[in-house]
Coordinates of C-alpha atoms and ligand atoms in Angstrom, one line a residue:
X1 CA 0.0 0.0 0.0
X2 CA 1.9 3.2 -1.1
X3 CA 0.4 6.2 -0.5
X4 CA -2.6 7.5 1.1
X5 CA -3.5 9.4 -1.9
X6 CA -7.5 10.0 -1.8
X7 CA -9.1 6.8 -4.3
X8 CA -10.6 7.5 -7.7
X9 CA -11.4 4.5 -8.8
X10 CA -13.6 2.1 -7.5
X11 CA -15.3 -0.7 -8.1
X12 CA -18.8 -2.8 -7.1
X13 CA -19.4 -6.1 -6.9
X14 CA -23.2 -6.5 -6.2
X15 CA -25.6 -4.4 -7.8
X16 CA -28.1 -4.7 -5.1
X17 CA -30.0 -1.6 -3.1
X18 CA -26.6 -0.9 -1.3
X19 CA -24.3 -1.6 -4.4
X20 CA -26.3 1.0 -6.4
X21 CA -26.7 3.9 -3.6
X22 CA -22.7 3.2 -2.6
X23 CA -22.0 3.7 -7.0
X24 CA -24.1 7.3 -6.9
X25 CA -22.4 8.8 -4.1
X26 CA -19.2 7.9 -5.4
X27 CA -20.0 8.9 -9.2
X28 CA -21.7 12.0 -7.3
X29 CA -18.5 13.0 -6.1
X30 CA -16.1 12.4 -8.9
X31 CA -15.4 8.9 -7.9
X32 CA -15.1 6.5 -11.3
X33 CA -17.3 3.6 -10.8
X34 CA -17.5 0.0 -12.2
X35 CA -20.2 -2.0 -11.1
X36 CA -20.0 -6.1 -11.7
X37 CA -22.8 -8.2 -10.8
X38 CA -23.7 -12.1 -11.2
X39 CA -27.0 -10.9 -12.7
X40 CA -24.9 -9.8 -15.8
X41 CA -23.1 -13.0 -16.3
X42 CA -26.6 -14.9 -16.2
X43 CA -28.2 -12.6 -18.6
X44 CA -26.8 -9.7 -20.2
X45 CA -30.0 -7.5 -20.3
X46 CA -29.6 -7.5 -16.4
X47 CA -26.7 -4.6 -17.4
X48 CA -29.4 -2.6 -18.8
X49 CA -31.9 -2.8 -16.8
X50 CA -29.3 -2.0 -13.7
X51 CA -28.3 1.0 -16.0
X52 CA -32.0 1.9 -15.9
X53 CA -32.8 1.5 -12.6
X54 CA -29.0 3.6 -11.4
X55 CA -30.1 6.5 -14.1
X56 CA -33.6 6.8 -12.0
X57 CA -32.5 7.1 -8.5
X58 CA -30.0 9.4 -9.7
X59 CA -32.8 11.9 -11.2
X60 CA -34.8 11.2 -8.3
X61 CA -31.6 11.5 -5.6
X62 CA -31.2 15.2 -4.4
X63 CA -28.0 15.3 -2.7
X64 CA -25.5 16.5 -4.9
X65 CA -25.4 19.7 -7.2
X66 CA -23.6 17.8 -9.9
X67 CA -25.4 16.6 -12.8
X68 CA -27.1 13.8 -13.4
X69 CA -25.3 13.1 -16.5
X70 CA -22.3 13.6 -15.1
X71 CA -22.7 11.2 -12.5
X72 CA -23.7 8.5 -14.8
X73 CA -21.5 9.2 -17.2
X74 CA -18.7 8.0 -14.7
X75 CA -20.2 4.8 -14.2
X76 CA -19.7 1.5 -15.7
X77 CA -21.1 -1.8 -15.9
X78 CA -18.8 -5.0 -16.8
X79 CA -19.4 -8.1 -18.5
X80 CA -17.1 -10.3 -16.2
X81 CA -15.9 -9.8 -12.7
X82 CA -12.4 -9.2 -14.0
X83 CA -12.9 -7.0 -16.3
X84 CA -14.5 -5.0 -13.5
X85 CA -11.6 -5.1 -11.4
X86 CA -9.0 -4.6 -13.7
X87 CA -6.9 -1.1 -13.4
X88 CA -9.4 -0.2 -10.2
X89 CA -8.3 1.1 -6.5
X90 CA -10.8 -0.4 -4.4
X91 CA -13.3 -3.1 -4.9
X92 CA -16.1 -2.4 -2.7
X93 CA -18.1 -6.4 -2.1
X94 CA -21.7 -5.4 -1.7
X95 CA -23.5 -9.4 -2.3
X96 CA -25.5 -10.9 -0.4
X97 CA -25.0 -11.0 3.3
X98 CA -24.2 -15.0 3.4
X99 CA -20.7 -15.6 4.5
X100 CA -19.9 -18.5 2.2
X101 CA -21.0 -16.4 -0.9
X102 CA -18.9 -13.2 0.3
X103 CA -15.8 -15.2 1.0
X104 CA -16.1 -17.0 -2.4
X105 CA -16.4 -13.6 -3.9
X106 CA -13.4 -12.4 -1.9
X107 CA -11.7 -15.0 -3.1
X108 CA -12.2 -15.0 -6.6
X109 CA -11.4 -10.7 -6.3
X110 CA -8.4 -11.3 -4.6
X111 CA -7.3 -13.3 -7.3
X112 CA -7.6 -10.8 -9.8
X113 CA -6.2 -7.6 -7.8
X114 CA -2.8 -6.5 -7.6
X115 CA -0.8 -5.8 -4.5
X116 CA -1.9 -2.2 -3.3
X117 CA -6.0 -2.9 -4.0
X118 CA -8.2 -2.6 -1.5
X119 CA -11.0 -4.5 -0.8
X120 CA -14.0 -3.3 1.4
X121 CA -17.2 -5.2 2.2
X122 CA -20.3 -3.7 3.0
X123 CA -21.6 -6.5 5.2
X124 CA -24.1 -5.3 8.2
X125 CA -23.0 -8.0 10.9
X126 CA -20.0 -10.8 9.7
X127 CA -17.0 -9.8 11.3
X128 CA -14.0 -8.8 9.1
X129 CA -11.8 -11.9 10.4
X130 CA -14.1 -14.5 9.3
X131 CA -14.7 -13.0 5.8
X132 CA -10.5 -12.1 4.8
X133 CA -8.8 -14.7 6.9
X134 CA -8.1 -16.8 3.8
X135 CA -7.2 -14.1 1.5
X136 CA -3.8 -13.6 0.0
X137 CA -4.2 -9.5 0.5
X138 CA -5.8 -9.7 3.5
X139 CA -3.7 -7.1 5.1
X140 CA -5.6 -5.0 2.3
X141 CA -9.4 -5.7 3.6
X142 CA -11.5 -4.2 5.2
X143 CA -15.1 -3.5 6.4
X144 CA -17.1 -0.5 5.4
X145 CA -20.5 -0.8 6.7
X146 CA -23.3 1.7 5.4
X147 CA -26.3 2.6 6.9
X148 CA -29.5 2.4 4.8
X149 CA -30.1 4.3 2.7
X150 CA -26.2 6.1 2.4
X151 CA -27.6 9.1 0.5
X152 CA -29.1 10.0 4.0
X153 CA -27.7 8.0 7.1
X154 CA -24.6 9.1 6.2
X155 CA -22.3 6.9 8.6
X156 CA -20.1 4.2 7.7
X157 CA -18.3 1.8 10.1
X158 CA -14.6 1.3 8.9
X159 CA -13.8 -2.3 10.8
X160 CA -10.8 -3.3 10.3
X161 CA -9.5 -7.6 11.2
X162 CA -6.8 -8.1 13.3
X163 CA -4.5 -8.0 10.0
X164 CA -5.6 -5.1 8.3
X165 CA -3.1 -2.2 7.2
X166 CA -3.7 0.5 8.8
X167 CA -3.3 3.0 5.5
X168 CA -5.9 0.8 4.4
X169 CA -8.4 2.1 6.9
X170 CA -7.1 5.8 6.5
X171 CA -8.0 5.5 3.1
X172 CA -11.0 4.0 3.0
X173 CA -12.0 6.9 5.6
X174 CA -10.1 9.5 3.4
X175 CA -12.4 8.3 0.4
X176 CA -15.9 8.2 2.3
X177 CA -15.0 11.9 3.9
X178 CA -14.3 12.7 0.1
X179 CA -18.0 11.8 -0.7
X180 CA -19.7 13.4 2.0
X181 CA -20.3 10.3 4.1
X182 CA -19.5 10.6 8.5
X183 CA -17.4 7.3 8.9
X184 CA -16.4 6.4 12.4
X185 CA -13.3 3.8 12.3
X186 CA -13.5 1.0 15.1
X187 CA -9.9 0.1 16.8
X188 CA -10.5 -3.6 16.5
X189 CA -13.3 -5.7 14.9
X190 CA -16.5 -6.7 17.9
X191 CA -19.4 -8.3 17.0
X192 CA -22.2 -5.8 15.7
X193 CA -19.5 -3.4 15.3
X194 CA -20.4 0.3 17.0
X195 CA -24.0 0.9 15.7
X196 CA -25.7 -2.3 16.1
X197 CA -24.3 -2.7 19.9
X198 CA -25.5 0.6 20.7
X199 CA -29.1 0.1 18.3
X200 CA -29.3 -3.4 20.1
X201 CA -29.2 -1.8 23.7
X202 CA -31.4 0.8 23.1
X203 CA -34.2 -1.9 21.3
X204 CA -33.4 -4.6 24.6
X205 CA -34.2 -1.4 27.3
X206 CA -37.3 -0.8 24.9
X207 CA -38.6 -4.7 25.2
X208 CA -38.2 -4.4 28.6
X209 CA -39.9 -1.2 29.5
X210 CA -43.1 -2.8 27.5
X211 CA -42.3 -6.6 28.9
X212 CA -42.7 -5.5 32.1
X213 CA -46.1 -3.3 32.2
X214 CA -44.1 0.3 32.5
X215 CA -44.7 1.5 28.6
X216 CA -47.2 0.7 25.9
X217 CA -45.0 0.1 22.5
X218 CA -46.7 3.4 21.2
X219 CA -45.5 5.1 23.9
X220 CA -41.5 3.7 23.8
X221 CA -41.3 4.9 20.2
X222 CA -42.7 8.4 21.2
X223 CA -40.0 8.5 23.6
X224 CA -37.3 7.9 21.2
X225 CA -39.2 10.1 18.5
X226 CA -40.1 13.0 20.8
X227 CA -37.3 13.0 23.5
X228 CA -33.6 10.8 23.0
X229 CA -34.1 11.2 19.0
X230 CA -34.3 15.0 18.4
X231 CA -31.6 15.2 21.4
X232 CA -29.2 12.8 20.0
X233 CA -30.1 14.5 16.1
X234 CA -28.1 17.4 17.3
X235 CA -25.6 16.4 20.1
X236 CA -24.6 13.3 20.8
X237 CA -24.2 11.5 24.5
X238 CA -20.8 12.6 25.7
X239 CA -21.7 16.3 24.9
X240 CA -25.4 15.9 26.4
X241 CA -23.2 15.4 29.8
X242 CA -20.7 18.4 29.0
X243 CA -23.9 20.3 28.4
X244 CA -26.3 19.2 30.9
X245 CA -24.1 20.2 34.6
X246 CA -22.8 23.8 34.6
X247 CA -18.9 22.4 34.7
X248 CA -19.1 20.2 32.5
X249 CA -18.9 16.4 32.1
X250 CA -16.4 16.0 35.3
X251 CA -19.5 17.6 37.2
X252 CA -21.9 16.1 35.5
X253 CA -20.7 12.5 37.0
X254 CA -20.3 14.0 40.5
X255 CA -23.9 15.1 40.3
X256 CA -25.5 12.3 38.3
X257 CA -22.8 9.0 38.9
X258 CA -24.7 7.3 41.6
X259 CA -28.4 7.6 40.0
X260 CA -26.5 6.1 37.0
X261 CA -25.7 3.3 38.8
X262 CA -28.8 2.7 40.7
X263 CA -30.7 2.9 38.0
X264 CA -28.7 0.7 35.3
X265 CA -28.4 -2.0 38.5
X266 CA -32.0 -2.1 38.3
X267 CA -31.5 -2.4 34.8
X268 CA -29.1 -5.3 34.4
X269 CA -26.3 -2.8 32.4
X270 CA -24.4 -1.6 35.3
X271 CA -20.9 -1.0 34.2
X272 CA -18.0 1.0 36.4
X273 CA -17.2 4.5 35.6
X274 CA -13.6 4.0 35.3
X275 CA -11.5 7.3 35.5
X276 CA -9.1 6.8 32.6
X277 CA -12.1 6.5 30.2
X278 CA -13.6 9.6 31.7
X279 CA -10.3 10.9 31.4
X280 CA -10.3 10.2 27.5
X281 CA -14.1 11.7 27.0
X282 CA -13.2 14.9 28.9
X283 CA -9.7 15.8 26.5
X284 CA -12.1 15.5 23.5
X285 CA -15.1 17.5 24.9
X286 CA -12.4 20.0 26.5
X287 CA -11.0 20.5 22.7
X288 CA -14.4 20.4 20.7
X289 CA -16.7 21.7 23.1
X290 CA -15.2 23.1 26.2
X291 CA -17.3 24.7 29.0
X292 CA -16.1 28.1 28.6
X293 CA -17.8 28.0 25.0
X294 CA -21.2 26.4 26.7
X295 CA -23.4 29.2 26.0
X296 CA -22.8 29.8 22.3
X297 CA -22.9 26.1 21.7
X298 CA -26.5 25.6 23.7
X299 CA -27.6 29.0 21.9
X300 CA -26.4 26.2 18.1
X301 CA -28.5 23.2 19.9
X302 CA -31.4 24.9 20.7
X303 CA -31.5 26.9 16.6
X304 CA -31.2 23.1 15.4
X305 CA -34.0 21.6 17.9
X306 CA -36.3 24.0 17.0
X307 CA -35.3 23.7 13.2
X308 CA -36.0 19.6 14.0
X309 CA -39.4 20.3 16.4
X310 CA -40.5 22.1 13.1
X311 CA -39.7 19.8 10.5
X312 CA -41.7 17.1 12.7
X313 CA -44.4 19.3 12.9
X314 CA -45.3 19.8 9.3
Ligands
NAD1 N1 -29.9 -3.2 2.6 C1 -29.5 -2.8 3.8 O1 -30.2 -2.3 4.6 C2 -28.0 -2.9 4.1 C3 -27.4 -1.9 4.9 C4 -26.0 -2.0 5.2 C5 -25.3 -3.1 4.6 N2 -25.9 -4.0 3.9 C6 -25.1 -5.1 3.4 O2 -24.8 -4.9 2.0 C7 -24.7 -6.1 1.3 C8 -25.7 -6.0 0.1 O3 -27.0 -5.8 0.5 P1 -28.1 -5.4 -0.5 O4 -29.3 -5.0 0.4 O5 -27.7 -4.5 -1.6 O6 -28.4 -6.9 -1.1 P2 -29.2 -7.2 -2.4 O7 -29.8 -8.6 -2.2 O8 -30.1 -6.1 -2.8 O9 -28.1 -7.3 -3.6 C9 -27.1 -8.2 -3.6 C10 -26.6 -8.3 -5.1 O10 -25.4 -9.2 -5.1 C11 -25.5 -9.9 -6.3 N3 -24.7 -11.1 -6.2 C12 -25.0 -12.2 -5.5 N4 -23.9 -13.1 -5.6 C13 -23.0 -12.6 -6.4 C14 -21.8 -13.0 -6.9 N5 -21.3 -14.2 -6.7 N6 -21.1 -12.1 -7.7 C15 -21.6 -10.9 -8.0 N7 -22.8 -10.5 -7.6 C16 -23.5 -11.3 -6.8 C17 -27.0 -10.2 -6.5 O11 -27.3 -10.6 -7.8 C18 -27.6 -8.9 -6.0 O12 -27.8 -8.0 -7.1 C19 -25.1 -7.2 2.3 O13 -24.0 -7.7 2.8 C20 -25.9 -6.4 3.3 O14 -25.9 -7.0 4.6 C21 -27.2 -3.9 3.6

């Protein structure tokens, strides 16, 4: 892997809902795009209609200024998987989510690619390890998990395995920054990755509050939609605790530590509130929100809440 030069040229294997929303953003954004799919290999007037149906959700797609012709017009669709990743910087695997079909398609990729392409996946759950152990590149893979639909959920969790190079995730993070997507790169690989742990605790607390007669299941999603949504839209947990004592997060846990742990002991998710990572949270909130700035950044939450509170409204 020699540089960490920002990629040009990718290709898509899978020309499924993700395949096709992954191609626009990137021809969207300058990106050249080749798109291979078994569909094409089974019946060639697949290519067409895939041409079709990527030259409608581009009219209909309003995220980009560029045009529309533009964007196609940087797009490609191959005959044969090699043809597809021939001369390419990054072939993005976007088939189904089975792991003997990805790591067959892994394989027969990383027998066509050269020494400095990368390969991503965009699988929502199989863990990066299991899907590149076999691979002769594997120091090149990667996972680089959208959120559905991309052209709106803009995040994208870079996992890497326990082999990957790490230029590999810088670029792959370089790239999605490139074309407007928010990715978030995970340390190590963990099962679910970031969203689906935190998603998954927030659906179990839900369960429960309706399991055991405190909620009606109305009422749990107009807690999510009316109250932690909206909040979490515009500022995310660590700063609601910078925001929400008058000294910020160190005096927000002196306030609010015990109730914490009362109440998630009651709720089976107690966890100790160790002082290094409180030590870690507090040096970023002290450099991107620090309390001395508190007023003009509660004076930006509340413009966007009400801008939100609106929006819901009509
Ligand atoms: N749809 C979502 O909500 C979502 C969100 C994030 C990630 N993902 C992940 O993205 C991946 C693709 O999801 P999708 O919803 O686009 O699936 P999809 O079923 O819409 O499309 C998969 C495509 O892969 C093609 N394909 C299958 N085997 C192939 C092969 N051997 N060679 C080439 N092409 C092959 C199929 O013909 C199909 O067009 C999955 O791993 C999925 O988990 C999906």
């Amino acid at each position: 892997m020699a540089s960490s030069d920002i990629i040009s040229y990718v290709s898509i294997v899978g020309s499924g809902a993700i395949g096709q929303s992954l191609g626009i953003i990137f021809a969207s954004h300058g990106v050249v795009v080749k798109f291979f799919d078994a569909l094409f290999e089974a019946d060639k007037s697949n290519i067409e209609k895939v041409k079709t149906a990527l030259s409608r959700r581009i009219e209909e797609a309003e995220f980009s200024s560029d045009e529309s012709a533009a964007k196609i017009s940087r797009i490609t669709l191959s005959e044969s998987l090699a043809e597809c990743v021939k001369d390419t910087e990054l072939v993005y695997e976007c088939v189904f989510e089975n792991v003997a079909v990805k790591q067959e398609v892994l394989g027969q990729i990383d027998d066509l690619v050269g020494d400095s392409t990368i390969m991503a996946s965009s699988t929502s759950c199989i863990m990066p390890s299991i899907l590149s152990g076999k691979l002769k590149h594997k120091e090149n893979f990667v996972i680089s998990h959208p959120v559905n639909p991309p052209f709106y959920w803009q995040l994208i969790e870079v996992v890497p395995a326990p082999w990957t190079n790490p230029l590999v995730v810088e670029k792959v993070k370089n790239l999605m920054d490139k074309v407007g997507q928010k990715p978030i790169c995970l340390k190590k690989e963990v099962d679910g990755f970031a969203l689906n742990r935190v998603q998954y605790t927030v659906i179990n607390s839900s369960w429960k509050l309706v399991r055991d007669g405190i909620l009606s299941p109305e009422d749990v999603d107009k807690l999510m939609l009316y109250g932690l949504g909206p909040r979490y839209a515009v500022i995310g947990p660590f700063q609601t605790m910078q925001t929400n004592a008058p000294n910020g997060i160190v005096d927000y846990m002196s306030r609010y530590q015990e109730g914490m742990s009362r109440v998630t002991k009651a709720c089976g998710t107690q966890i100790d509130y160790d002082n290094e990572t409180l030590e870690a949270i507090q040096a970023y909130l002290d450099e991107n929100m620090p309390v001395a700035e508190m007023a003009e950044m509660l004076k930006k939450r509340d413009v966007a809440l009400k801008k939100i509170k609106k929006l819901k409204t009509d």
